[in-house]
Amino acid sequence: MSHSDRYDVLIVGAGHAGAQAAIALRQRGFEGTIALLGDEPSLPYERPPLSKDYLAGDKPFERILLRPAAFWADRMITLLPGHRVVAVDPEAHHVVTAEGLTLRYGRLIWAAGGVPRRLACTGYDTTGLHSVRTRADVDRMIAEMPMVDRVVVIGGGYIGLEAAAVLTKLGKHVTVLEAQDRVLARVTGEVLSRFYEAEHRAHGVDLRTGVEVAGIDVAAGRACGVRLTDGAVVPCQMVIVGIGIIPAVAPLLAAGAEGGNGVHVDDQCRTTLADIFAIGDCAAHANAFAEGHVIRLESVQNANDQATTVAKFLTGTPEPYHAVPWFWSNQYDLKLQTVGLSSGYDDAVLRGDPESRSFSLVYLKRGRVIALDCVNRVRDYVQGRALVAGSIPVDAAVLADPSIELKTLALAAVGT
């Protein structure tokens, strides 16, 4: 592909955030040159299906593309696949790639996401260990599947549990190892954690909490077991590691940007370096729904909304980022939809019966609704959004009555 060596907007990272930034700029009438640089060889694609439909074989790669090839050409968005930026020079307004390319920019949008956190134990880099971050990761897993009977998943977060659900459906014997005393401990309350633990066990998953990995046992150059600190060994032919990501911000920090666990951005997604923005998983921002704490949000919602924030800024209609966080997770026949951030809650109200496999948890802090986890309960999720957006005070006893629709509570609060 022929390309210039200078772009009015250079976007580093071709995941949800980077792709949406390019799309939103064109939608808002931006006429300058745009390049979308990604470190993978393929067209930009959706990430969430990797641990769900794509791994299960239910969706071919073409169906998880964010847009077809013609879309990018029609909008004069230059795609630069297979490049990884290793240095940024904010004074000269250029970046350098590992492949030796120097690209100049007017504005730089950093949307590089993160890389999977690796195990810190012996055997961490052996064959048969996988993460679920890219198409290539999952393709390697799929290629090994015929030789695999037993799988160990290290990490009981969304990625690990989604992979466990798919692999169980594919007929594998799955063991999930979680260091904390419950799964999803960082993102949800105990009721939901225990519900999902029971679901996975009912599907035959050997789910163990409060266990630590000491090392990976290797035979004939491949992982053959996971050794725990208590001396037990879980035999397997495949290990999936889902213990979080490390934000890919080293070139920005080396160039002088403020940050640490992510690069710091303001409410317009600007870094502390001139003409450099950061969005998506790697952007650490003060979030109103986390009481102003600086956090990173790893979600499609955050990627898209921050991309739109930058596009608005660059097209002369700035609007500060203030989006209600939302997430989802598909496991077995359960659709979990979350709105808001539950961390720091002081009360959790159950709506409905977990035994029915359709219920919601409403999280309160000082009497105000801060988040909902809704399992197979789309109506609560849709209607509960207004309660979170308005940080609306609601009586817990009223919330607990599933016959009372949440939209009536939101309407009552605004007095209409």
Coordinates of C-alpha atoms in Angstrom, one line a residue:
M1 CA 0.0 0.0 0.0
S2 CA 1.4 3.4 -0.9
H3 CA 1.2 6.0 1.8
S4 CA 2.4 9.4 2.8
D5 CA 4.9 9.9 5.6
R6 CA 2.7 12.6 7.2
Y7 CA -0.9 12.6 8.3
D8 CA -3.1 15.3 9.8
V9 CA -4.3 12.7 12.3
L10 CA -2.3 9.5 13.0
I11 CA -4.1 6.9 15.1
V12 CA -1.9 4.3 16.8
G13 CA -4.0 1.2 17.5
A14 CA -6.6 -0.3 15.2
G15 CA -8.9 -1.8 17.8
H16 CA -12.4 -0.5 18.8
A17 CA -11.0 2.9 20.0
G18 CA -8.7 3.6 17.1
A19 CA -11.2 2.5 14.4
Q20 CA -14.0 4.5 16.0
A21 CA -11.8 7.6 16.2
A22 CA -11.2 7.4 12.4
I23 CA -14.9 6.7 11.7
A24 CA -16.2 9.5 14.0
L25 CA -13.8 12.1 12.5
R26 CA -15.2 11.4 9.0
Q27 CA -18.8 11.3 10.3
R28 CA -18.2 14.8 11.8
G29 CA -16.9 16.2 8.5
F30 CA -13.1 16.1 9.1
E31 CA -11.4 16.5 5.7
G32 CA -7.8 16.1 6.6
T33 CA -5.6 13.0 6.1
I34 CA -6.1 10.1 8.5
A35 CA -4.0 7.0 9.0
L36 CA -4.9 4.1 11.2
L37 CA -1.9 2.1 12.3
G38 CA -2.2 -1.3 13.9
D39 CA 0.3 -4.0 14.9
E40 CA -1.8 -6.8 13.4
P41 CA -1.9 -7.8 9.7
S42 CA -5.7 -7.8 9.4
L43 CA -8.5 -5.2 9.0
P44 CA -9.8 -3.8 12.3
Y45 CA -12.1 -6.2 14.1
E46 CA -14.2 -6.7 17.2
R47 CA -12.5 -8.0 20.3
P48 CA -15.3 -9.3 22.6
P49 CA -16.3 -12.2 20.2
L50 CA -12.7 -13.6 20.5
S51 CA -13.5 -15.3 23.8
K52 CA -17.1 -16.1 22.8
D53 CA -18.5 -16.7 19.2
Y54 CA -15.1 -16.7 17.4
L55 CA -13.5 -19.2 19.8
A56 CA -16.7 -21.3 19.6
G57 CA -16.6 -21.4 15.8
D58 CA -20.0 -19.7 15.7
K59 CA -18.7 -16.7 13.8
P60 CA -16.1 -16.6 11.0
F61 CA -13.5 -13.8 11.1
E62 CA -15.4 -11.9 8.3
R63 CA -18.4 -11.5 10.6
I64 CA -16.4 -9.8 13.4
L65 CA -14.8 -7.2 11.1
L66 CA -15.7 -3.7 12.3
R67 CA -16.1 -2.6 8.7
P68 CA -15.4 -4.2 5.3
A69 CA -12.2 -3.2 3.4
A70 CA -14.1 -0.9 1.0
F71 CA -15.4 1.2 3.9
W72 CA -11.9 2.5 4.8
A73 CA -11.0 3.2 1.2
D74 CA -14.2 5.0 0.5
R75 CA -13.6 7.4 3.4
M76 CA -9.9 7.9 2.5
I77 CA -8.7 6.4 5.8
T78 CA -5.2 4.9 5.2
L79 CA -4.7 1.6 6.9
L80 CA -1.2 0.8 8.0
P81 CA -1.4 -2.8 9.3
G82 CA 1.6 -4.7 10.8
H83 CA 3.3 -1.8 12.4
R84 CA 4.1 -1.2 16.1
V85 CA 5.2 2.2 17.3
V86 CA 8.3 2.1 19.5
A87 CA 9.1 5.8 19.9
V88 CA 7.3 9.1 19.9
D89 CA 8.9 12.5 19.4
P90 CA 6.4 15.1 20.6
E91 CA 8.7 18.0 19.6
A92 CA 9.2 16.8 16.0
H93 CA 5.6 15.5 15.8
H94 CA 6.7 12.0 14.6
V95 CA 6.6 8.4 15.6
V96 CA 9.0 5.6 14.7
T97 CA 7.9 2.0 14.2
A98 CA 9.7 -1.2 15.0
E99 CA 9.8 -1.8 11.3
G100 CA 11.8 1.4 10.8
L101 CA 9.1 3.6 9.5
T102 CA 9.0 7.3 10.5
L103 CA 5.6 8.9 10.3
R104 CA 4.9 12.5 11.0
Y105 CA 1.6 13.8 12.4
G106 CA -0.4 16.9 13.1
R107 CA -2.4 15.2 15.9
L108 CA -1.7 11.8 17.4
I109 CA -4.4 9.6 18.9
W110 CA -2.9 6.8 21.0
A111 CA -5.3 3.9 21.1
A112 CA -2.8 1.0 21.5
G113 CA -4.7 -0.9 24.2
G114 CA -2.6 -3.3 26.2
V115 CA -0.8 -6.6 26.2
P116 CA -1.8 -9.6 28.3
R117 CA -0.2 -9.8 31.7
R118 CA 2.1 -12.8 31.8
L119 CA 2.5 -15.3 34.6
A120 CA 5.5 -14.6 36.9
C121 CA 6.5 -18.3 37.3
T122 CA 8.5 -21.0 35.7
G123 CA 7.2 -22.2 32.4
Y124 CA 5.3 -18.9 31.7
D125 CA 6.6 -18.9 28.1
T126 CA 6.2 -22.5 27.1
T127 CA 4.2 -23.8 24.2
G128 CA 0.5 -24.5 25.0
L129 CA 0.1 -21.3 27.0
H130 CA -2.4 -18.8 25.5
S131 CA -3.9 -15.4 26.1
V132 CA -7.1 -14.2 24.5
R133 CA -6.3 -10.8 23.1
T134 CA -5.9 -11.0 19.4
R135 CA -7.3 -13.1 16.5
A136 CA -3.9 -14.8 16.2
D137 CA -4.1 -15.8 19.9
V138 CA -7.4 -17.5 19.3
D139 CA -6.4 -19.1 16.0
R140 CA -3.5 -20.8 17.8
M141 CA -5.9 -22.2 20.4
I142 CA -8.3 -23.4 17.7
A143 CA -5.4 -25.1 15.9
E144 CA -4.4 -27.0 19.0
M145 CA -8.0 -28.0 20.0
P146 CA -8.0 -31.5 18.4
M147 CA -5.0 -32.5 20.6
V148 CA -6.6 -31.1 23.8
D149 CA -8.8 -32.8 26.3
R150 CA -8.0 -30.9 29.5
V151 CA -7.7 -27.1 29.8
V152 CA -6.6 -25.0 32.7
V153 CA -7.8 -21.4 32.8
I154 CA -5.8 -19.1 35.1
G155 CA -7.9 -16.2 36.2
G156 CA -11.6 -16.0 37.0
G157 CA -12.4 -12.7 35.4
Y158 CA -14.8 -12.2 32.4
I159 CA -12.3 -13.4 29.8
G160 CA -11.4 -16.6 31.7
L161 CA -15.0 -17.5 32.5
E162 CA -16.2 -16.8 28.9
A163 CA -13.4 -19.0 27.6
A164 CA -14.2 -21.7 30.1
A165 CA -17.9 -21.7 29.0
V166 CA -17.0 -22.0 25.4
L167 CA -14.4 -24.8 26.0
T168 CA -16.9 -26.7 28.1
K169 CA -19.4 -26.5 25.3
L170 CA -16.7 -27.8 23.0
G171 CA -16.5 -30.9 25.2
K172 CA -13.2 -30.1 27.0
H173 CA -12.5 -30.8 30.7
V174 CA -11.9 -27.3 32.1
T175 CA -10.4 -26.2 35.4
V176 CA -10.5 -22.5 36.4
L177 CA -8.0 -21.3 39.0
E178 CA -8.6 -18.0 40.7
A179 CA -6.3 -16.5 43.3
Q180 CA -9.0 -14.5 45.1
D181 CA -11.7 -16.0 47.2
R182 CA -14.3 -15.6 44.5
V183 CA -14.5 -15.1 40.7
L184 CA -15.2 -11.6 39.3
A185 CA -14.0 -10.2 42.6
R186 CA -12.8 -6.9 41.2
V187 CA -15.9 -6.1 39.3
T188 CA -19.0 -7.3 41.1
G189 CA -20.6 -8.3 44.4
E190 CA -20.5 -11.6 46.1
V191 CA -24.0 -12.7 45.1
L192 CA -23.2 -12.6 41.4
S193 CA -19.8 -14.2 42.0
R194 CA -21.4 -17.2 43.8
F195 CA -24.1 -17.4 41.1
Y196 CA -21.5 -17.7 38.3
E197 CA -19.3 -20.1 40.3
A198 CA -22.4 -22.4 40.8
E199 CA -23.3 -22.1 37.0
H200 CA -19.8 -23.2 35.9
R201 CA -19.7 -26.1 38.4
A202 CA -23.1 -27.2 37.2
H203 CA -21.7 -27.3 33.7
G204 CA -18.8 -29.6 34.9
V205 CA -16.1 -27.0 35.3
D206 CA -13.6 -27.7 38.2
L207 CA -13.6 -24.2 39.6
R208 CA -11.1 -23.5 42.4
T209 CA -10.8 -20.1 44.3
G210 CA -8.1 -19.0 46.7
V211 CA -5.4 -21.0 44.8
E212 CA -2.0 -19.7 43.6
V213 CA 0.0 -21.0 40.7
A214 CA 3.6 -22.0 41.4
G215 CA 4.7 -23.0 37.9
I216 CA 3.8 -24.7 34.6
D217 CA 5.0 -28.3 34.2
V218 CA 6.5 -29.0 30.8
A219 CA 6.9 -32.3 28.9
A220 CA 8.2 -32.7 25.3
G221 CA 8.4 -28.9 25.1
R222 CA 4.7 -28.3 25.9
A223 CA 2.7 -27.5 29.0
C224 CA 1.4 -30.6 30.6
G225 CA 0.2 -29.4 34.0
V226 CA -0.2 -26.4 36.3
R227 CA 1.5 -26.7 39.7
L228 CA -0.1 -25.0 42.6
T229 CA 1.7 -23.6 45.7
D230 CA 0.2 -26.4 47.8
G231 CA 2.0 -28.9 45.7
A232 CA -1.0 -30.1 43.7
V233 CA -0.7 -30.5 39.9
V234 CA -3.6 -30.0 37.6
P235 CA -2.8 -32.0 34.4
C236 CA -3.7 -30.4 31.0
Q237 CA -2.7 -30.0 27.4
M238 CA -3.6 -26.3 27.2
V239 CA -3.4 -23.3 29.6
I240 CA -5.3 -20.0 29.1
V241 CA -4.0 -17.1 31.1
G242 CA -6.5 -14.3 31.8
I243 CA -5.0 -12.2 34.5
G244 CA -5.5 -8.7 33.0
I245 CA -3.5 -6.5 30.7
I246 CA -0.6 -4.1 30.9
P247 CA -1.5 -0.8 29.1
A248 CA 0.7 -0.3 26.0
V249 CA 1.9 3.2 26.9
A250 CA 5.7 2.8 27.2
P251 CA 6.6 5.1 24.2
L252 CA 4.4 7.9 25.5
L253 CA 5.8 7.7 29.1
A254 CA 9.3 7.6 27.6
A255 CA 8.4 10.8 25.7
G256 CA 7.4 12.5 28.9
A257 CA 3.7 12.0 29.2
E258 CA 2.3 11.7 32.7
G259 CA 1.0 8.3 33.7
G260 CA 1.7 4.9 35.2
N261 CA -1.0 2.3 34.9
G262 CA -2.1 3.9 31.7
V263 CA -1.4 7.4 30.3
H264 CA -3.2 10.3 32.1
V265 CA -5.8 12.2 30.0
D266 CA -8.1 15.1 30.8
D267 CA -11.8 15.3 30.0
Q268 CA -11.1 15.9 26.3
C269 CA -8.8 12.8 26.3
R270 CA -5.6 15.0 25.9
T271 CA -2.4 13.7 27.4
T272 CA 0.1 16.1 28.9
L273 CA 2.0 16.1 25.6
A274 CA 0.9 18.7 23.0
D275 CA -1.3 17.4 20.2
I276 CA -1.3 13.8 21.6
F277 CA -4.6 12.2 22.8
A278 CA -5.1 8.8 24.3
I279 CA -8.3 6.7 24.3
G280 CA -9.6 3.3 25.3
D281 CA -8.0 0.6 27.5
C282 CA -4.8 2.6 27.9
A283 CA -6.2 5.9 28.9
A284 CA -6.3 6.7 32.7
H285 CA -9.0 9.3 33.3
A286 CA -10.9 10.9 36.2
N287 CA -14.3 9.2 36.0
A288 CA -17.5 10.8 37.4
F289 CA -19.0 7.4 38.0
A290 CA -16.0 6.4 40.1
E291 CA -16.4 9.5 42.3
G292 CA -13.7 11.2 40.3
H293 CA -11.1 8.6 40.8
V294 CA -8.6 8.1 38.0
I295 CA -9.3 4.7 36.4
R296 CA -8.9 2.8 33.2
L297 CA -12.0 1.3 31.7
E298 CA -11.5 -1.8 29.5
S299 CA -14.8 -1.8 27.5
V300 CA -16.1 -1.2 24.0
Q301 CA -18.3 1.6 25.5
N302 CA -15.4 3.5 26.8
A303 CA -13.4 3.0 23.6
N304 CA -16.2 4.3 21.4
D305 CA -17.2 7.2 23.7
Q306 CA -13.6 8.5 24.2
A307 CA -13.1 8.2 20.4
T308 CA -16.1 10.4 19.9
T309 CA -14.8 12.9 22.5
V310 CA -11.6 13.3 20.5
A311 CA -13.4 13.6 17.2
K312 CA -15.7 16.3 18.6
F313 CA -12.6 18.2 19.9
L314 CA -10.8 18.0 16.6
T315 CA -13.8 19.1 14.6
G316 CA -14.4 22.2 16.7
T317 CA -17.3 21.1 18.9
P318 CA -15.5 20.0 22.1
E319 CA -17.6 18.2 24.8
P320 CA -16.1 16.7 27.9
Y321 CA -16.2 12.9 28.3
H322 CA -19.0 12.0 30.6
A323 CA -20.4 8.6 29.6
V324 CA -22.2 6.0 31.8
P325 CA -20.0 2.9 31.8
W326 CA -21.5 -0.3 30.6
F327 CA -20.3 -3.9 30.0
W328 CA -21.6 -7.3 29.0
S329 CA -20.6 -10.9 29.2
N330 CA -22.1 -14.0 27.6
Q331 CA -21.5 -17.3 29.4
Y332 CA -23.6 -20.4 28.5
D333 CA -27.2 -19.1 28.0
L334 CA -26.6 -16.2 30.5
K335 CA -26.4 -12.7 29.3
L336 CA -24.9 -10.4 31.9
Q337 CA -25.3 -6.7 31.3
T338 CA -23.7 -4.2 33.7
V339 CA -24.3 -0.5 33.9
G340 CA -22.3 1.8 36.2
L341 CA -19.4 0.9 38.5
S342 CA -20.2 -1.0 41.6
S343 CA -16.8 -0.5 43.4
G344 CA -17.3 1.1 46.8
Y345 CA -21.0 0.1 47.2
D346 CA -22.4 -0.1 50.7
D347 CA -25.6 -2.0 49.8
A348 CA -26.6 -4.5 47.2
V349 CA -30.3 -5.2 46.5
L350 CA -31.4 -8.3 44.8
R351 CA -34.3 -8.1 42.3
G352 CA -35.8 -11.4 41.3
D353 CA -34.6 -14.9 42.1
P354 CA -31.2 -16.3 41.0
E355 CA -32.7 -19.8 40.9
S356 CA -34.9 -18.5 37.9
R357 CA -31.7 -17.4 36.1
S358 CA -33.2 -14.0 35.6
F359 CA -32.4 -11.4 38.2
S360 CA -30.6 -8.1 38.9
L361 CA -28.4 -6.7 41.6
V362 CA -28.7 -3.0 42.3
Y363 CA -25.7 -1.4 44.0
L364 CA -26.2 1.6 46.2
K365 CA -23.8 4.0 47.9
R366 CA -25.2 6.3 50.6
G367 CA -28.7 5.4 49.3
R368 CA -28.0 6.3 45.7
V369 CA -27.9 3.9 42.8
I370 CA -24.4 3.5 41.4
A371 CA -24.6 0.3 39.3
L372 CA -26.7 -2.7 38.2
D373 CA -25.7 -6.2 37.2
C374 CA -28.5 -7.7 35.2
V375 CA -28.6 -11.4 34.3
N376 CA -31.1 -12.3 31.5
R377 CA -33.0 -9.2 32.5
V378 CA -32.7 -6.7 29.7
R379 CA -35.6 -4.5 31.0
D380 CA -33.8 -3.7 34.3
Y381 CA -30.6 -2.9 32.4
V382 CA -32.3 -0.5 30.0
Q383 CA -34.4 1.2 32.7
G384 CA -31.7 1.2 35.4
R385 CA -29.4 3.3 33.3
A386 CA -31.3 6.5 34.2
L387 CA -30.9 5.7 37.9
V388 CA -27.2 5.4 37.5
A389 CA -26.8 8.4 35.3
G390 CA -28.7 10.5 37.8
S391 CA -27.1 8.9 40.9
I392 CA -30.8 8.7 42.0
P393 CA -31.6 7.9 45.7
V394 CA -34.1 5.0 45.9
D395 CA -35.4 3.1 48.9
A396 CA -33.9 -0.4 49.0
A397 CA -37.2 -2.1 49.8
V398 CA -38.8 -0.6 46.7
L399 CA -35.8 -1.7 44.5
A400 CA -36.2 -5.2 45.8
D401 CA -39.7 -5.5 44.5
P402 CA -39.4 -6.8 40.9
S403 CA -43.0 -5.9 40.1
I404 CA -42.1 -2.2 40.3
E405 CA -40.5 -1.1 37.1
L406 CA -37.3 0.8 37.5
K407 CA -38.4 3.4 34.9
T408 CA -41.2 4.5 37.4
L409 CA -38.5 5.2 40.0
A410 CA -36.4 7.3 37.7
L411 CA -39.5 9.3 36.6
A412 CA -40.6 9.8 40.1
A413 CA -37.1 11.2 41.0
V414 CA -37.3 13.8 38.3
G415 CA -40.9 14.6 39.3
T416 CA -42.6 13.9 36.0

